[in-house]
CSV table of C-alpha atoms in Angstrom, one decimal:
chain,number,residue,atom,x,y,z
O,1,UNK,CA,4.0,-2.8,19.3
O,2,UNK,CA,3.5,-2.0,15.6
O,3,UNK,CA,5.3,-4.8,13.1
O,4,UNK,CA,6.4,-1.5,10.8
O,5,UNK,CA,7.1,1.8,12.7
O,6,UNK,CA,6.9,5.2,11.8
O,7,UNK,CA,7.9,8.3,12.8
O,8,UNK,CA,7.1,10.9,13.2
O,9,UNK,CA,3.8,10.5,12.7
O,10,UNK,CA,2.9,13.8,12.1
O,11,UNK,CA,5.4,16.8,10.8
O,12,UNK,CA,4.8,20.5,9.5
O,13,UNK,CA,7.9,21.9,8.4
O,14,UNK,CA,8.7,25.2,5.8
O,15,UNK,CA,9.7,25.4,2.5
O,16,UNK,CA,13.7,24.7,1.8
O,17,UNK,CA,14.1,22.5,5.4
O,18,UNK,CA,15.1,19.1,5.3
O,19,UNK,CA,13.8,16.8,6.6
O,20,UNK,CA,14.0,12.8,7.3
O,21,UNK,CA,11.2,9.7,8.0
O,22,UNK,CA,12.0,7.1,9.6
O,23,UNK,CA,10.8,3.6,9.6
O,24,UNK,CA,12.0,0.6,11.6
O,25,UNK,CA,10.5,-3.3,11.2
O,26,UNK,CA,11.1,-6.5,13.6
O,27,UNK,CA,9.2,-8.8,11.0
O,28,UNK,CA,12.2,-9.9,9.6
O,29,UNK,CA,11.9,-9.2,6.2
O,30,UNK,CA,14.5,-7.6,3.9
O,31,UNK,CA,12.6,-6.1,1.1
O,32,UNK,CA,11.3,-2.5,2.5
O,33,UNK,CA,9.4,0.5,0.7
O,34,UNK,CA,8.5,3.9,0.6
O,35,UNK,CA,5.2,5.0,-0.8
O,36,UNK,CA,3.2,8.7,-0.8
O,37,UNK,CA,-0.5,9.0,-0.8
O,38,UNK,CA,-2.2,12.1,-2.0
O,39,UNK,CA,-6.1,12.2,-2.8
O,40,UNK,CA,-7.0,11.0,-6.3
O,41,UNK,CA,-3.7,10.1,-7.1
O,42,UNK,CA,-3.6,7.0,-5.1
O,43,UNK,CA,0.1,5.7,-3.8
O,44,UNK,CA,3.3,6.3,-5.4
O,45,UNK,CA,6.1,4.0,-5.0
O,46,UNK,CA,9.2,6.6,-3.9
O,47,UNK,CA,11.8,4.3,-3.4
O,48,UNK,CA,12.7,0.5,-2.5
O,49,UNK,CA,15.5,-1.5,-1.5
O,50,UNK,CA,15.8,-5.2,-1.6
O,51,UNK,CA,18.6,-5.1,1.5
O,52,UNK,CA,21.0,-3.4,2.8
O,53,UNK,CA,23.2,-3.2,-0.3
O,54,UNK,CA,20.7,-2.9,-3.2
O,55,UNK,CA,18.6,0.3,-3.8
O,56,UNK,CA,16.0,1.3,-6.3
O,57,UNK,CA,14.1,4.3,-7.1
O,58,UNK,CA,10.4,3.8,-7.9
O,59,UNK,CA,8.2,6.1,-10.5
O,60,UNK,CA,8.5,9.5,-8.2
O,61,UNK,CA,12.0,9.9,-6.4
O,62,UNK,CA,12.7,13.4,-7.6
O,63,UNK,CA,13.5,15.4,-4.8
O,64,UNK,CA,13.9,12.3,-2.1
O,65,UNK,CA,16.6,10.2,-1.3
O,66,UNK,CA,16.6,7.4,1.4
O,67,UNK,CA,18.9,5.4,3.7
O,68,UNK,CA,18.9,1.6,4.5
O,69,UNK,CA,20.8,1.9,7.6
O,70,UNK,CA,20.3,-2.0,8.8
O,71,UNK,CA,17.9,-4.4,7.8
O,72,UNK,CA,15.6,-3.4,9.6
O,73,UNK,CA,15.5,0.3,9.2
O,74,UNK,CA,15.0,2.9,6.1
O,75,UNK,CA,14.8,6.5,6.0
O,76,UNK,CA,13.3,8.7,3.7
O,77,UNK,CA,14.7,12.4,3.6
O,78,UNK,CA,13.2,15.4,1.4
O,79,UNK,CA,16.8,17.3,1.2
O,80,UNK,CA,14.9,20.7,0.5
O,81,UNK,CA,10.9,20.4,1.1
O,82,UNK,CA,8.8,22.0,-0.6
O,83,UNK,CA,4.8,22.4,-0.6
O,84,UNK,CA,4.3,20.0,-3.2
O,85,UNK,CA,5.7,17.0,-1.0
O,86,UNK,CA,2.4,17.7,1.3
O,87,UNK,CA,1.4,14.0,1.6
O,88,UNK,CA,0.7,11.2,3.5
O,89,UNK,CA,3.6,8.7,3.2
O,90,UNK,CA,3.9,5.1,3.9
O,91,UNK,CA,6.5,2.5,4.8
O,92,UNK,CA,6.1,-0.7,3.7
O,93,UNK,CA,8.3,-4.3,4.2
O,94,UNK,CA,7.6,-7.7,2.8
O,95,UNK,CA,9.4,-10.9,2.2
O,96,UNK,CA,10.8,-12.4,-0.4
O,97,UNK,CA,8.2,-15.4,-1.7
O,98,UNK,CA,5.0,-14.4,-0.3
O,99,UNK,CA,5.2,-10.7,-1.7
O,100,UNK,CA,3.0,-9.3,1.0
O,101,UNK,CA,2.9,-6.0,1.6
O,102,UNK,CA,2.4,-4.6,5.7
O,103,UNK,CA,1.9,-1.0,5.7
O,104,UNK,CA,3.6,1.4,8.6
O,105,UNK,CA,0.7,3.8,10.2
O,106,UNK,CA,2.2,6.8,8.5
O,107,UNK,CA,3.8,9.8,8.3
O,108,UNK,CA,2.0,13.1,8.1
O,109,UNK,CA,4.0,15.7,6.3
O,110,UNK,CA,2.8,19.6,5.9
O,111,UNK,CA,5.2,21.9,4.1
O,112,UNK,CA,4.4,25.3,4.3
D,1,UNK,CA,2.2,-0.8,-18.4
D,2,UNK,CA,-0.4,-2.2,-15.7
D,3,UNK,CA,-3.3,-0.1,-14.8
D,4,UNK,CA,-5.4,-0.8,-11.6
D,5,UNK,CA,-9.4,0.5,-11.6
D,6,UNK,CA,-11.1,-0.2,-9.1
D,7,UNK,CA,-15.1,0.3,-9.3
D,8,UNK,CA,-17.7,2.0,-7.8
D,9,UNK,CA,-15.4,4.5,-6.2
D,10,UNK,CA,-18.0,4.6,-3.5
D,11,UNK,CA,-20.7,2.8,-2.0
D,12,UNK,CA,-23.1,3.3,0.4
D,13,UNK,CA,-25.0,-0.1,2.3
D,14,UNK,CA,-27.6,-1.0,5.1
D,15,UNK,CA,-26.0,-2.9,7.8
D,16,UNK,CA,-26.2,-6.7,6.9
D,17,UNK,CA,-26.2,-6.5,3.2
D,18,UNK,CA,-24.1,-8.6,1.5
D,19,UNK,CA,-21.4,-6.5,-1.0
D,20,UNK,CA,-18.7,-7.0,-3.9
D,21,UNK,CA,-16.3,-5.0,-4.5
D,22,UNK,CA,-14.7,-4.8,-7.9
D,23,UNK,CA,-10.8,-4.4,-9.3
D,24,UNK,CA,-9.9,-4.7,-12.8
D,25,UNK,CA,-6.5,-5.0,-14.3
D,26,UNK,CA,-4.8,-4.6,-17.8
D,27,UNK,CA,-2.2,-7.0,-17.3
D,28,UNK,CA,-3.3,-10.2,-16.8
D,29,UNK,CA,0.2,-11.4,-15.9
D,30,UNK,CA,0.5,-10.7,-12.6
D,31,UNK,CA,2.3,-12.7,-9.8
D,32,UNK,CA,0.0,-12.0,-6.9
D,33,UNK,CA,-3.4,-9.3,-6.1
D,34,UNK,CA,-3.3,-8.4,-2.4
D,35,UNK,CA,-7.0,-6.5,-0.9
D,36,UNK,CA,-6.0,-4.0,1.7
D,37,UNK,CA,-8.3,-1.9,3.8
D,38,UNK,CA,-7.6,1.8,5.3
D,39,UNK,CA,-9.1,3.8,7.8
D,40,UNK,CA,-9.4,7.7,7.5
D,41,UNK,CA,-5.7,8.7,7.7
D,42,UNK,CA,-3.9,5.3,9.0
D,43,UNK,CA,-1.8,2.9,7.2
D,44,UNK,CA,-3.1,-0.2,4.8
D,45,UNK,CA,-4.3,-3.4,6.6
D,46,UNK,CA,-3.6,-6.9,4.7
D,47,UNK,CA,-6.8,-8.5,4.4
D,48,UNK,CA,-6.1,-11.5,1.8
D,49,UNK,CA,-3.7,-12.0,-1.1
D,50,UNK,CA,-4.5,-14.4,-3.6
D,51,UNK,CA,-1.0,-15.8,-5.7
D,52,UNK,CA,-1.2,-16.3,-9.0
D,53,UNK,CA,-2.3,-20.0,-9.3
D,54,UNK,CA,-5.2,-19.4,-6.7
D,55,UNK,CA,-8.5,-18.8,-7.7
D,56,UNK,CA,-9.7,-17.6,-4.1
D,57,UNK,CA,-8.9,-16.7,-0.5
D,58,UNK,CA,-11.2,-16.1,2.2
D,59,UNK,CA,-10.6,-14.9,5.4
D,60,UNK,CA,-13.9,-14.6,7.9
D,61,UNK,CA,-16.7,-12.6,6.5
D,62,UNK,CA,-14.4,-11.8,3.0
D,63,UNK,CA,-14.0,-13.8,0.1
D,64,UNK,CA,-11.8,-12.9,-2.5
D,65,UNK,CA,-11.5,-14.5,-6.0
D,66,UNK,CA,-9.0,-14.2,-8.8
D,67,UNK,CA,-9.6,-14.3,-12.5
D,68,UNK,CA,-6.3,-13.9,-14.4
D,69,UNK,CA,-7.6,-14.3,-17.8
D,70,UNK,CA,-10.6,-11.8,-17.6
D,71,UNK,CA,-8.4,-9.2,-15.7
D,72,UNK,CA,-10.4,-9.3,-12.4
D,73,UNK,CA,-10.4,-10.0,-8.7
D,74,UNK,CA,-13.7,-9.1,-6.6
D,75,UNK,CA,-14.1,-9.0,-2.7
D,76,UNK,CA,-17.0,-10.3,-1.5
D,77,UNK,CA,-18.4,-9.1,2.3
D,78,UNK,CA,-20.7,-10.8,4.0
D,79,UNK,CA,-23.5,-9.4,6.2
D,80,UNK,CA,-21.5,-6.0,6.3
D,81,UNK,CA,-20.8,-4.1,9.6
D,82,UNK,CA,-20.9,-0.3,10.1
D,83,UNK,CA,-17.3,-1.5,11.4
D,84,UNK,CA,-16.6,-2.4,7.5
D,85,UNK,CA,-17.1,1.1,6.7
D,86,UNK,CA,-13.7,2.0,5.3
D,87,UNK,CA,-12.1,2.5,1.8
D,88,UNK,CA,-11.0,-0.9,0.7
D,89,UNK,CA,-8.0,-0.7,-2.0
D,90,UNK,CA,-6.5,-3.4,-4.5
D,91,UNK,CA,-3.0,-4.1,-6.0
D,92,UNK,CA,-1.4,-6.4,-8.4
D,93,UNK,CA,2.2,-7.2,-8.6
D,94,UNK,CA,3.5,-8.1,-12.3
D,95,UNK,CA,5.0,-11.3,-12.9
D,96,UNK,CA,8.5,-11.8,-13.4
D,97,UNK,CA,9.1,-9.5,-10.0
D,98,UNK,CA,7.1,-9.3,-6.8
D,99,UNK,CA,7.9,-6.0,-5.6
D,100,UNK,CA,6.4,-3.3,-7.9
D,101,UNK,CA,3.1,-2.8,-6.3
D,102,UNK,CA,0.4,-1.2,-8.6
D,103,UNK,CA,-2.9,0.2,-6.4
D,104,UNK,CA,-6.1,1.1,-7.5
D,105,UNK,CA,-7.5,4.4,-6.5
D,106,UNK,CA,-9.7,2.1,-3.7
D,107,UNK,CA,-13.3,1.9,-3.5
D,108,UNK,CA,-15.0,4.0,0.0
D,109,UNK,CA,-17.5,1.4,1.8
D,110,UNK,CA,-20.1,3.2,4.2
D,111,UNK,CA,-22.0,1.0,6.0
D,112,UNK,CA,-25.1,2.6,7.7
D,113,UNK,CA,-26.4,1.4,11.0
């Protein structure tokens, strides 16, 4: 099994639904991430959260909010999709001294 | 703020020729470079991360060296594989945090058989 877990992997959804990503770790680290990839642009930092208690929003969280249920788990939700959130986005987790980053497999997400 | 470039955005080699991959960064204060490696629409694979005080890392067939004062990091790849064929992507962290991440826009290896 996968150290960072995604899912869905793939999602199409319409304009105005919401809609949540979820992403779930046994590495044991407490710093976890949200990132979006779109071609040319590269990845985005959405949102991260250091644990349980302590949540920051990274240089694009308009429009996205998330949830860090346990240490282990942290949902991103879209409240209200729309087209422009078409993207690829990623979970990430790493630990404290090392800083290294392991990526999720991603999360697909069409909005019509 | 730190910028990430990453150069040439795409290469093209026979298999078995040796490569280097380039990343350039503004800052030169950074607290760790980590080299990652994605396949067409998966998630980032760790392939070395060099701290600040290192100069190199190597792992297999890659080397990766750290130059702080001159902004740069390459990745070296020996005797590439067509199963290197991939886009290979760079990031720094700042010092005084190790969270924020900055990426390059990645460089697409093709490695013809």
């Amino acid at each position: 099994d996968a150290d960072v877990t995604q899912t869905p992997r793939n999602r199409i959804t319409k304009t105005g639904k919401r809609i949540m990503l979820e992403c779930s770790q046994t590495k044991g680290h407490d710093r976890m991430y949200w990132y979006r990839q779109d071609p040319g642009l590269g990845l985005r930092l959405i949102y991260y959260s250091f644990d349980v208690k302590d949540i920051n929003k990274g240089e694009i969280s308009d429009g996205y909010s998330v949830s860090r249920q346990a240490q282990a788990k942290f949902s991103l939700s879209l409240e209200s999709a729309i087209p422009n959130q078409t993207a690829l986005y990623f979970c990430a987790t790493s630990d404290f001294w090392a800083g290294e980053l392991f990526f999720g497999e991603g999360s697909r997400l069409t909005v019509l | 703020k730190q910028e990430v470039t990453q150069i040439p955005a795409a290469l093209s080699v026979p298999e078995g020729e040796n490569l280097v991959l380039n990343c350039s960064f503004t800052d030169s204060a950074i607290y760790n470079l980590q080299w990652f490696r994605q396949d067409p629409g998966k998630g980032l694979t760790s392939l070395l991360l060099i701290q600040s005080s290192q100069r190199e890392q190597t792992s297999g067939r890659l080397n990766a060296s750290l130059d702080k004062s001159s902004g740069r990091s390459t990745l070296y790849i020996a005797a590439s594989q067509p199963g290197d064929s991939a886009t290979y992507l760079c990031a720094v962290v700042p010092g005084g945090s190790n969270y924020k991440l900055t990426f390059g826009k990645g460089t697409l290896l093709t490695v013809n058989p």
